[in-house]
Tab-separated table of C-alpha atoms in Angstrom:
chain	number	residue	atom	x	y	z
A	1	GLU	CA	-12.833	-20.694	-1.667
A	2	LEU	CA	-14.917	-20.037	-4.120
A	3	ASN	CA	-13.305	-22.752	-5.984
A	4	ASP	CA	-13.412	-25.157	-3.498
A	5	LEU	CA	-16.692	-24.975	-2.742
A	6	GLN	CA	-18.091	-25.003	-6.387
A	7	ASP	CA	-15.979	-28.217	-6.360
A	8	ASP	CA	-17.786	-29.966	-3.287
A	9	LEU	CA	-21.312	-28.687	-4.570
A	10	GLY	CA	-20.853	-30.368	-8.126
A	11	THR	CA	-19.554	-34.513	-6.084
A	12	LEU	CA	-22.609	-33.900	-4.354
A	13	ALA	CA	-24.527	-33.007	-7.598
A	14	SER	CA	-22.828	-35.658	-9.857
A	15	ALA	CA	-23.717	-38.796	-6.547
A	16	GLN	CA	-27.095	-37.193	-6.801
A	17	TYR	CA	-27.394	-38.038	-11.401
A	18	ARG	CA	-25.454	-41.419	-10.839
A	19	SER	CA	-28.858	-42.251	-8.576
A	20	GLY	CA	-30.801	-41.283	-11.404
A	21	GLY	CA	-32.888	-39.372	-9.923
A	22	ILE	CA	-36.206	-41.294	-10.041
A	23	ASP	CA	-39.531	-39.525	-8.035
A	24	PRO	CA	-39.134	-40.448	-4.172
A	25	SER	CA	-42.781	-41.587	-3.846
A	26	LEU	CA	-41.909	-43.965	-6.449
A	27	GLN	CA	-38.675	-45.060	-5.065
A	28	LEU	CA	-40.644	-45.988	-1.735
A	29	PHE	CA	-43.318	-47.674	-3.401
A	30	LEU	CA	-40.470	-50.192	-5.087
A	31	SER	CA	-38.311	-50.389	-1.942
A	32	ALA	CA	-38.011	-53.731	-0.298
A	33	ASP	CA	-37.257	-52.154	2.852
A	34	PRO	CA	-39.579	-48.958	3.692
A	35	ASP	CA	-37.712	-48.313	6.866
A	36	SER	CA	-33.995	-48.403	5.229
A	37	TYR	CA	-35.263	-45.917	2.463
A	38	LEU	CA	-37.185	-43.573	4.812
A	39	ASP	CA	-33.572	-43.394	6.988
A	40	LYS	CA	-31.981	-42.292	3.424
A	41	ALA	CA	-34.463	-40.073	2.658
A	42	SER	CA	-33.533	-38.238	5.990
A	43	THR	CA	-30.165	-38.177	4.904
A	44	LEU	CA	-31.205	-36.828	0.993
A	45	ASP	CA	-33.123	-34.455	2.832
A	46	GLN	CA	-30.263	-32.805	4.528
A	47	LEU	CA	-27.767	-33.281	2.287
A	48	SER	CA	-30.531	-30.889	0.139
A	49	THR	CA	-30.117	-28.227	2.933
A	50	LYS	CA	-26.413	-28.603	3.096
A	51	GLN	CA	-26.762	-28.093	-0.729
A	52	ALA	CA	-28.742	-25.020	-0.703
A	53	GLU	CA	-26.097	-23.628	1.997
A	54	GLY	CA	-23.675	-24.296	-0.568
A	55	LEU	CA	-24.917	-22.487	-3.068
A	56	GLN	CA	-25.865	-19.361	-1.069
A	57	GLN	CA	-22.236	-19.384	0.337
A	58	ILE	CA	-20.973	-19.696	-3.558
A	59	ALA	CA	-22.968	-16.417	-4.573
A	60	GLU	CA	-21.975	-14.738	-1.233
A	61	LYS	CA	-18.869	-15.349	-2.527
A	62	LYS	CA	-19.431	-14.555	-5.871
A	63	ARG	CA	-20.503	-10.710	-4.952
A	64	THR	CA	-17.075	-10.326	-2.523
A	65	LEU	CA	-14.699	-11.144	-5.192
A	66	ASN	CA	-16.873	-8.799	-7.182
A	67	GLN	CA	-16.766	-6.556	-5.763
A	68	GLN	CA	-12.941	-7.093	-4.546
A	69	LYS	CA	-12.028	-7.363	-8.080
A	70	ALA	CA	-13.807	-3.695	-8.397
A	71	GLU	CA	-11.991	-2.248	-5.751
A	72	ALA	CA	-8.680	-3.746	-7.298
A	73	ALA	CA	-9.419	-2.109	-10.744
A	74	SER	CA	-9.787	1.393	-9.143
A	75	LYS	CA	-6.822	1.128	-7.028
A	76	LEU	CA	-5.088	0.224	-9.874
A	77	ASP	CA	-6.614	3.123	-12.015
A	78	GLU	CA	-5.638	5.372	-8.922
A	79	LEU	CA	-1.663	3.795	-9.253
A	80	ASP	CA	-1.748	4.456	-12.551
A	81	GLU	CA	-3.035	8.260	-12.052
A	82	THR	CA	-0.561	8.917	-9.094
A	83	ARG	CA	2.925	7.299	-10.934
A	84	THR	CA	1.504	9.831	-14.162
A	85	GLU	CA	1.403	12.647	-11.842
A	86	LEU	CA	4.868	11.389	-10.117
A	87	GLY	CA	6.502	11.617	-13.422
A	88	LYS	CA	5.266	15.165	-14.307
A	89	LYS	CA	6.554	16.388	-10.650
A	90	LYS	CA	9.996	14.199	-11.174
A	91	LYS	CA	10.545	16.128	-14.785
A	92	GLU	CA	9.688	19.399	-12.931
A	93	VAL	CA	12.019	18.725	-10.015
A	94	GLN	CA	15.176	17.981	-12.638
A	95	ALA	CA	13.973	20.979	-14.346
A	96	LYS	CA	14.374	23.080	-11.077
A	97	LEU	CA	17.450	21.029	-10.174
A	98	GLY	CA	19.188	21.967	-13.461
A	99	GLU	CA	18.375	25.828	-12.890
A	100	ALA	CA	19.913	26.342	-9.269
A	101	GLN	CA	22.836	24.287	-10.671
A	102	LYS	CA	23.339	26.659	-13.506
A	103	LEU	CA	22.657	29.460	-10.903
A	104	LEU	CA	24.714	27.750	-8.751
A	105	ASN	CA	27.585	27.432	-11.488
A	106	SER	CA	27.380	31.052	-11.744
A	107	LEU	CA	28.238	32.683	-8.541
A	108	THR	CA	31.640	33.623	-8.261
A	109	ALA	CA	34.099	32.465	-5.094
A	110	ALA	CA	33.508	35.423	-2.772
A	111	GLN	CA	29.380	35.243	-3.605
A	112	ARG	CA	29.560	31.059	-2.745
A	113	ALA	CA	31.480	31.736	0.619
A	114	SER	CA	28.906	34.550	1.883
A	115	LEU	CA	26.203	32.645	0.903
A	116	GLU	CA	27.703	29.068	2.411
A	117	ALA	CA	28.753	31.614	5.929
A	118	ALA	CA	24.749	32.809	5.931
A	119	GLU	CA	23.414	29.300	5.564
A	120	ASN	CA	25.548	28.019	8.687
A	121	ARG	CA	24.365	31.127	10.735
A	122	ALA	CA	21.123	30.154	10.594
A	123	ASN	CA	21.733	26.724	11.099
A	124	ARG	CA	23.483	27.751	14.258
A	125	SER	CA	20.815	30.783	15.086
A	126	ASN	CA	18.528	28.238	16.768
A	127	GLU	CA	19.606	29.058	20.580
A	128	ARG	CA	18.655	32.872	19.910
A	129	VAL	CA	15.377	33.162	18.707
A	130	ASP	CA	12.346	35.445	20.250
A	131	LEU	CA	9.530	33.346	19.780
A	132	GLY	CA	7.494	36.435	21.876
A	133	ASN	CA	4.481	35.144	24.037
A	134	ASP	CA	1.945	34.079	21.598
A	135	LEU	CA	-0.067	31.272	22.719
A	136	PRO	CA	-0.978	28.128	20.849
A	137	ALA	CA	-3.892	27.400	19.093
A	138	SER	CA	-4.751	24.738	20.911
A	139	SER	CA	-3.369	21.644	22.955
A	140	LEU	CA	-3.053	19.896	20.025
A	141	ALA	CA	-0.880	22.671	18.394
A	142	ALA	CA	1.473	22.914	21.307
A	143	ALA	CA	1.754	19.139	21.062
A	144	ALA	CA	3.032	19.149	18.093
A	145	LEU	CA	5.056	22.422	18.329
A	146	SER	CA	6.438	21.185	21.348
A	147	ALA	CA	7.435	17.627	19.268
A	148	ALA	CA	9.139	19.370	16.599
A	149	LYS	CA	10.804	21.620	18.852
A	150	THR	CA	12.924	18.275	19.572
A	151	LYS	CA	14.353	17.989	16.101
A	152	LEU	CA	15.890	21.313	15.893
A	153	GLY	CA	19.391	20.657	14.049
A	154	SER	CA	18.751	17.051	12.815
A	155	PRO	CA	19.461	17.204	8.588
A	156	TYR	CA	17.239	18.241	5.897
A	157	VAL	CA	16.674	14.913	3.604
A	158	TYR	CA	14.431	14.668	0.662
A	159	GLY	CA	11.479	12.033	1.117
A	160	ALA	CA	12.173	11.894	5.016
A	161	THR	CA	9.940	11.568	7.912
A	162	GLY	CA	11.810	11.185	11.082
A	163	PRO	CA	13.040	10.343	13.119
A	164	SER	CA	16.644	11.473	12.669
A	165	SER	CA	16.026	13.514	9.069
A	166	PHE	CA	13.203	15.088	8.074
A	167	ASP	CA	11.789	17.160	4.519
A	168	CYS	CA	9.495	19.554	4.957
A	169	SER	CA	6.047	18.042	5.548
A	170	GLY	CA	7.962	15.013	6.917
A	171	LEU	CA	8.607	17.100	9.806
A	172	THR	CA	4.946	18.839	9.643
A	173	SER	CA	3.341	15.043	9.501
A	174	TRP	CA	6.160	13.437	12.557
A	175	ALA	CA	5.142	16.251	14.904
A	176	TYR	CA	1.577	15.980	14.757
A	177	ALA	CA	1.789	12.379	14.640
A	178	GLN	CA	3.782	12.761	17.791
A	179	ALA	CA	0.773	14.932	19.182
A	180	GLY	CA	-1.398	12.119	18.134
A	181	ALA	CA	-3.340	13.700	15.028
A	182	GLY	CA	-2.943	12.110	12.024
A	183	ILE	CA	-2.729	14.875	8.693
A	184	PRO	CA	-1.362	13.811	5.140
A	185	ARG	CA	1.925	13.267	3.929
A	186	THR	CA	2.719	16.102	1.603
A	187	SER	CA	2.728	20.160	1.989
A	188	GLN	CA	-0.131	20.387	-1.121
A	189	SER	CA	-1.877	17.586	1.021
A	190	GLN	CA	-1.516	19.125	4.092
A	191	ALA	CA	-3.064	22.797	2.850
A	192	ASN	CA	-6.269	21.610	2.439
A	193	ALA	CA	-6.489	19.268	5.892
A	194	GLY	CA	-8.166	22.169	8.012
A	195	THR	CA	-8.907	25.641	8.494
A	196	ARG	CA	-6.712	28.202	6.435
A	197	LEU	CA	-6.030	31.161	7.732
A	198	SER	CA	-4.300	34.923	6.825
A	199	MET	CA	-0.729	35.955	8.395
A	200	SER	CA	-2.535	38.133	11.178
A	201	GLN	CA	-4.533	34.825	11.956
A	202	LEU	CA	-1.386	32.510	13.448
A	203	MET	CA	-0.988	30.756	16.082
A	204	PRO	CA	1.806	28.617	17.221
A	205	GLY	CA	1.587	25.405	16.238
A	206	ASP	CA	-0.345	26.367	13.009
A	207	LEU	CA	0.667	24.800	9.615
A	208	VAL	CA	2.328	27.949	7.225
A	209	ILE	CA	2.178	27.209	3.488
A	210	PHE	CA	5.006	28.463	1.326
A	211	TYR	CA	5.558	29.077	-2.526
A	212	GLY	CA	2.247	29.562	-5.278
A	213	ASP	CA	2.744	25.913	-6.054
A	214	LEU	CA	2.291	24.907	-2.445
A	215	HIS	CA	5.683	22.547	-2.368
A	216	HIS	CA	6.715	24.066	1.568
A	217	VAL	CA	5.359	24.062	4.471
A	218	GLY	CA	6.265	24.971	7.621
A	219	LEU	CA	4.873	25.016	11.746
A	220	TYR	CA	4.317	28.955	13.187
A	221	ALA	CA	6.789	29.105	15.858
A	222	GLY	CA	5.790	32.365	17.129
A	223	ASN	CA	6.755	36.225	17.041
A	224	GLY	CA	6.665	36.181	13.077
A	225	GLN	CA	9.018	32.452	12.876
A	226	VAL	CA	8.582	29.792	11.441
A	227	LEU	CA	10.138	25.856	12.961
A	228	HIS	CA	10.813	24.475	9.426
A	229	ALA	CA	13.076	21.535	7.205
A	230	PRO	CA	14.238	24.240	4.771
A	231	ARG	CA	16.544	22.261	1.810
A	232	THR	CA	18.833	19.608	1.178
A	233	GLY	CA	22.325	21.575	2.616
A	234	THR	CA	19.885	22.916	5.713
A	235	VAL	CA	18.869	21.047	9.218
A	236	VAL	CA	15.528	22.087	10.920
A	237	ARG	CA	15.252	25.389	12.005
A	238	TYR	CA	13.825	28.325	12.986
A	239	GLU	CA	13.497	31.203	10.178
A	240	SER	CA	11.003	34.464	9.590
A	241	ILE	CA	8.260	34.116	7.897
A	242	ASN	CA	9.337	36.951	5.670
A	243	ASN	CA	11.938	35.097	4.388
A	244	MET	CA	9.914	32.711	2.058
A	245	PRO	CA	6.301	33.403	0.207
A	246	PHE	CA	3.925	33.463	2.677
A	247	GLN	CA	0.559	32.023	0.802
A	248	PHE	CA	-2.226	31.373	3.887
A	249	GLY	CA	-2.077	29.206	7.805
A	250	VAL	CA	-3.758	25.837	7.932
A	251	ARG	CA	-5.174	25.304	11.599
A	252	ILE	CA	-5.312	21.508	12.057
């Protein structure tokens, strides 16, 4: 658009240059047909006005373009930072996976069977959980928790945000979205999305943040229970809040 405007203005300027740029009063004095000259002068005046408008448009376009360039440069810097951060996170995850695999390989067959049985019992225990009579923190929290309950039994898939599978923060962000509230995507960002709470202040629907690096989040369901998507190989389920290192709650 900027190039088109500049081309149009350049064409007009070239035409004026070819006319010789003689002083208007002298052109009128030399003209054999003053009426015709005055008509042309009126047209030239209109063209000058158009030129001025064109120059103003070009200036505005340039300002807009410069602003967009600056914004694009800023976005590229942010993307570079994000890419670097994701690279670090990937290495951390790979290291943790390596440690977990070593631990898993060290288990005896009996220990593996016991662990698998415990996971299966946890995945099947959703129907028998006593959530008590705690009141939700707000109608928003109640709606989010209610939405999350409809996903009990859905499989955990890393990076999934629903509607058929979830990771931990995918479940909480999906639940609040169903309630009409947008919250950040990751557990670390969700940790800063509202008012922080101690364990005694938790009410149903509040977010619950776990682990020192804040990498896990769930929804407080009441009576010491958390509704969450635990990890690969599990499903969305209830679990005691004491089974994981509690950090703090967050009220949206």
